[in-house]
XYZ file of C-alpha atoms in Angstrom:
305
model
C 10.549 9.189 22.482
C 8.392 10.087 19.469
C 6.002 7.652 17.788
C 4.521 8.124 14.320
C 2.353 5.766 12.291
C 1.528 5.461 8.597
C -1.188 3.391 6.892
C -1.061 0.662 4.278
C -3.154 0.743 1.132
C -5.258 -1.305 -1.255
C -5.905 -0.754 -4.940
C -9.613 -0.540 -5.685
C -8.816 -0.248 -9.395
C -5.974 -0.019 -11.846
C -2.909 -1.979 -10.669
C -0.644 -2.984 -13.602
C -2.435 -0.583 -15.970
C -1.036 2.309 -13.914
C 2.472 1.249 -15.056
C 1.431 2.322 -18.587
C 0.030 5.705 -17.557
C -3.574 4.565 -17.062
C -5.713 5.745 -14.146
C -5.913 3.878 -10.850
C -7.738 4.421 -7.542
C -5.917 3.673 -4.305
C -7.289 3.694 -0.801
C -5.402 4.043 2.517
C -6.506 1.435 5.086
C -6.476 1.543 8.890
C -3.679 -1.032 9.167
C -0.637 0.850 10.373
C 3.079 0.619 10.867
C 4.271 2.422 14.007
C 7.795 3.745 14.311
C 9.160 5.019 17.637
C 12.408 7.002 17.742
C 14.640 8.392 20.492
C 18.116 9.874 20.543
C 20.818 7.387 21.512
C 24.598 6.951 21.609
C 24.498 4.633 18.597
C 22.189 3.622 15.783
C 19.859 0.770 16.768
C 16.971 -0.528 14.624
C 14.560 -3.023 16.207
C 11.714 -4.971 14.584
C 10.409 -8.541 14.377
C 13.316 -9.094 11.945
C 15.767 -8.528 14.805
C 17.971 -5.815 16.294
C 20.596 -4.297 14.008
C 22.667 -1.195 13.434
C 22.523 0.410 9.966
C 21.801 -2.715 7.901
C 20.742 -2.560 4.255
C 19.901 -6.280 4.185
C 17.722 -6.672 7.286
C 16.317 -3.129 7.568
C 16.949 -1.544 4.158
C 14.197 1.086 4.211
C 14.921 2.439 7.685
C 18.700 2.359 7.068
C 18.259 4.470 3.927
C 15.879 6.800 5.809
C 18.593 7.515 8.400
C 21.184 8.143 5.669
C 18.780 10.376 3.728
C 17.745 12.383 6.829
C 21.434 13.017 7.549
C 21.304 15.362 4.530
C 19.002 17.619 6.589
C 20.351 17.157 10.110
C 23.196 15.593 12.105
C 22.086 12.163 13.435
C 24.967 10.713 15.484
C 22.833 8.037 17.140
C 19.164 7.046 17.253
C 17.111 4.076 18.420
C 14.243 3.143 16.104
C 11.584 0.578 17.050
C 9.184 -0.722 14.383
C 5.821 -2.414 15.035
C 3.514 -3.252 12.139
C -0.009 -4.537 11.521
C 0.854 -4.886 7.820
C 1.999 -8.218 6.422
C 5.305 -7.760 4.567
C 5.488 -8.285 0.788
C 1.757 -8.758 0.349
C 0.909 -5.727 -1.805
C -0.460 -3.630 1.080
C 2.327 -1.061 0.966
C 4.235 -2.189 4.062
C 7.563 -0.820 2.810
C 6.019 2.591 2.053
C 4.382 2.713 5.502
C 7.609 1.961 7.410
C 9.524 4.440 5.245
C 7.000 7.267 5.646
C 6.498 6.700 9.398
C 10.292 6.655 9.951
C 10.798 9.902 8.008
C 8.026 11.680 9.937
C 9.260 10.404 13.322
C 12.800 11.664 12.641
C 11.339 14.867 11.182
C 9.655 15.504 14.581
C 12.608 14.312 16.690
C 15.104 16.591 14.924
C 12.611 19.360 13.989
C 13.568 19.244 10.297
C 10.415 21.048 9.126
C 9.625 18.657 6.260
C 6.129 19.081 4.743
C 3.876 16.134 3.842
C 4.833 16.671 0.175
C 8.525 16.497 1.173
C 7.895 13.282 3.115
C 6.077 11.612 0.202
C 8.839 12.652 -2.222
C 11.671 11.506 0.090
C 9.813 8.232 0.755
C 9.550 7.558 -2.981
C 13.283 8.249 -3.445
C 14.066 5.704 -0.705
C 11.757 3.056 -2.207
C 13.576 3.569 -5.540
C 16.952 3.149 -3.804
C 15.853 -0.197 -2.347
C 13.689 -1.554 -5.183
C 15.414 -0.103 -8.244
C 12.130 1.176 -9.632
C 9.081 2.067 -7.568
C 5.789 3.800 -8.190
C 5.266 7.006 -6.181
C 1.724 5.780 -5.387
C 2.384 3.808 -2.194
C 4.418 6.473 -0.426
C 1.998 9.220 -1.518
C -1.108 7.377 -0.253
C 0.632 6.364 2.996
C 1.636 9.998 3.609
C -1.665 11.644 2.659
C -4.291 8.987 3.503
C -7.786 8.911 2.017
C -8.733 7.747 -1.472
C -6.495 8.936 -4.281
C -6.873 8.950 -8.063
C -3.532 8.220 -9.716
C -1.658 9.703 -11.602
C -3.429 13.041 -10.917
C -3.117 12.597 -7.122
C -6.684 13.818 -6.807
C -8.318 13.172 -3.435
C -11.737 11.457 -3.748
C -14.494 10.871 -1.175
C -13.818 8.252 1.506
C -15.043 4.670 1.033
C -17.612 4.223 3.771
C -18.068 0.457 3.967
C -16.028 -2.338 5.557
C -12.994 -3.565 3.617
C -11.871 -7.167 4.102
C -8.346 -8.092 3.045
C -7.543 -11.751 2.359
C -3.870 -12.770 2.460
C -2.839 -15.940 0.578
C 0.599 -15.915 2.283
C 1.942 -16.944 -1.122
C 5.018 -14.930 -2.063
C 5.042 -13.186 -5.427
C 7.625 -11.007 -7.132
C 6.181 -7.672 -8.282
C 9.150 -7.223 -10.617
C 8.517 -10.594 -12.285
C 4.756 -10.027 -12.642
C 5.249 -6.550 -14.130
C 7.801 -8.101 -16.515
C 5.351 -10.849 -17.540
C 2.657 -8.276 -18.356
C 5.170 -6.228 -20.321
C 6.108 -9.292 -22.390
C 2.452 -10.160 -23.082
C 1.898 -6.564 -24.146
C 4.802 -6.667 -26.590
C 3.836 -10.134 -27.903
C 0.137 -9.290 -28.392
C -0.184 -5.491 -28.426
C -3.529 -5.434 -30.261
C -5.064 -7.619 -27.530
C -3.291 -6.533 -24.350
C -3.173 -2.741 -24.862
C -6.989 -2.493 -25.009
C -7.237 -4.579 -21.807
C -4.908 -2.173 -19.965
C -6.798 0.780 -21.417
C -10.125 -0.730 -20.263
C -8.736 -1.129 -16.741
C -7.901 2.597 -16.851
C -11.410 3.392 -18.131
C -12.899 1.544 -15.156
C -11.055 3.908 -12.774
C -12.407 6.923 -14.674
C -15.991 5.591 -14.470
C -15.533 4.763 -10.790
C -14.452 8.277 -9.796
C -18.027 9.587 -10.013
C -19.405 6.492 -8.251
C -16.998 6.979 -5.317
C -18.282 10.565 -4.958
C -21.871 9.235 -4.941
C -21.106 6.373 -2.529
C -22.603 3.885 -5.010
C -20.797 0.805 -3.701
C -22.980 -1.709 -5.544
C -21.901 -0.288 -8.925
C -18.302 0.187 -7.723
C -18.434 -3.513 -6.827
C -19.551 -4.542 -10.323
C -16.636 -2.604 -11.807
C -14.162 -4.118 -9.322
C -15.324 -7.571 -10.383
C -14.825 -6.666 -14.065
C -11.353 -5.323 -13.171
C -10.575 -8.695 -11.564
C -11.518 -10.516 -14.793
C -9.199 -8.246 -16.784
C -6.341 -8.876 -14.317
C -6.882 -12.611 -14.798
C -6.743 -12.036 -18.556
C -3.247 -10.521 -18.324
C -1.997 -13.453 -16.251
C -1.552 -11.990 -12.755
C -4.065 -14.231 -10.995
C -3.366 -17.526 -9.235
C -5.461 -20.403 -7.867
C -5.092 -19.228 -4.243
C -6.265 -15.689 -5.025
C -9.183 -16.946 -7.121
C -10.216 -19.232 -4.289
C -10.379 -16.290 -1.821
C -12.070 -13.991 -4.370
C -14.851 -16.504 -5.045
C -15.229 -17.416 -1.363
C -15.883 -13.722 -0.634
C -18.281 -13.236 -3.551
C -20.184 -16.469 -2.875
C -20.776 -15.323 0.700
C -22.267 -11.968 -0.209
C -19.339 -9.570 -0.702
C -20.179 -6.519 -2.812
C -16.977 -7.196 -4.759
C -13.687 -9.054 -4.543
C -10.468 -8.690 -6.521
C -6.690 -8.863 -6.367
C -4.960 -5.875 -4.816
C -1.416 -5.130 -5.919
C 0.799 -7.172 -8.208
C -1.117 -10.471 -7.946
C 0.395 -13.929 -8.351
C -0.032 -14.317 -4.574
C -0.198 -11.694 -1.849
C -3.633 -10.265 -1.104
C -7.139 -9.796 -2.401
C -9.619 -7.167 -1.223
C -13.393 -7.327 -0.771
C -15.915 -4.569 -0.156
C -18.709 -5.713 2.166
C -21.859 -4.419 3.806
C -21.803 -3.408 7.480
C -23.659 -6.572 8.498
C -21.636 -9.214 6.652
C -17.934 -8.328 7.023
C -17.481 -11.023 9.705
C -19.138 -13.704 7.544
C -16.932 -12.822 4.571
C -13.791 -12.841 6.729
C -14.788 -16.319 7.939
C -15.359 -17.526 4.363
C -11.877 -16.278 3.368
C -10.327 -18.106 6.350
C -12.248 -21.279 5.456
C -10.808 -21.035 1.930
C -7.269 -21.000 3.350
C -6.540 -17.281 3.601
C -5.855 -14.959 6.511
C -8.635 -12.344 6.751
C -8.289 -8.822 8.135
C -11.340 -6.574 8.541
C -10.365 -2.944 8.105
C -11.631 0.352 6.731
C -10.558 3.316 4.652
C -8.777 6.020 6.657
C -8.668 9.750 5.929
C -5.446 10.066 7.928
C -2.079 9.400 6.393
C 1.093 9.611 8.445
C 0.400 10.949 11.930
C 2.068 11.685 15.237
C 0.903 9.114 17.797
C 2.744 10.215 20.923
C 5.535 12.276 22.453
C 7.275 11.059 25.612
C 9.971 12.806 27.530
């Protein structure tokens, strides 16, 4: 049996603006999805969603991975077991992580010789098959790890302070939120285009600050980015409540990560107050996860047998 894992991600800057070609900065976090694979007589996929065969409703990403990998190698039967620390549908890149970890595990099991670039590209193709349209960002960051400037795919210095994620557990549709922003942009181009451009400018300013490890100034820019996301209508009361709980209790910064409208927010904290900020987020009705940036993308965890 072979086990591989791949990390989730948060956006430090630039979600929504990145759809219009602006810059964004994404950061892989040490919350992982593990996928274990072994050869079998039939195809079996197991996760908290249940035990299925090839099933594009219950396990769409892994089912498409198997079909896609069959282009490289004969896969008569395989058992795939998924375990994840990433909440599903919360903007932390859970679908990218399960896709990337599954590709790499099968890549090792069948010795396909796929490179990391191949894995990121194949992962993006699978996300597009399931979602209709998908950014290559999530699969790229999950494959490569670290901190990445989009769209250049430039690796930046690691973020060396605790990251606290707050989950509202409120469902939101990325497709709908992206559509809402698009409509606002076409209704009020002279107002909304500069906002999206300013979000992109923040990422450009932040690149140098990430290299310098100037988290206080990064934090100020993240907070401005949050205000601009609110301005384009992707906030919600639950997210605002968690954002202000974190800030009021001493977070360096707090903002939405991902599409907004629900899902998660992210806070940067100091070493000595991550626990206090996590508690404040829980007290405000969210689920808090203390994590950190990881340099490692997809990796081999273990080989048995």
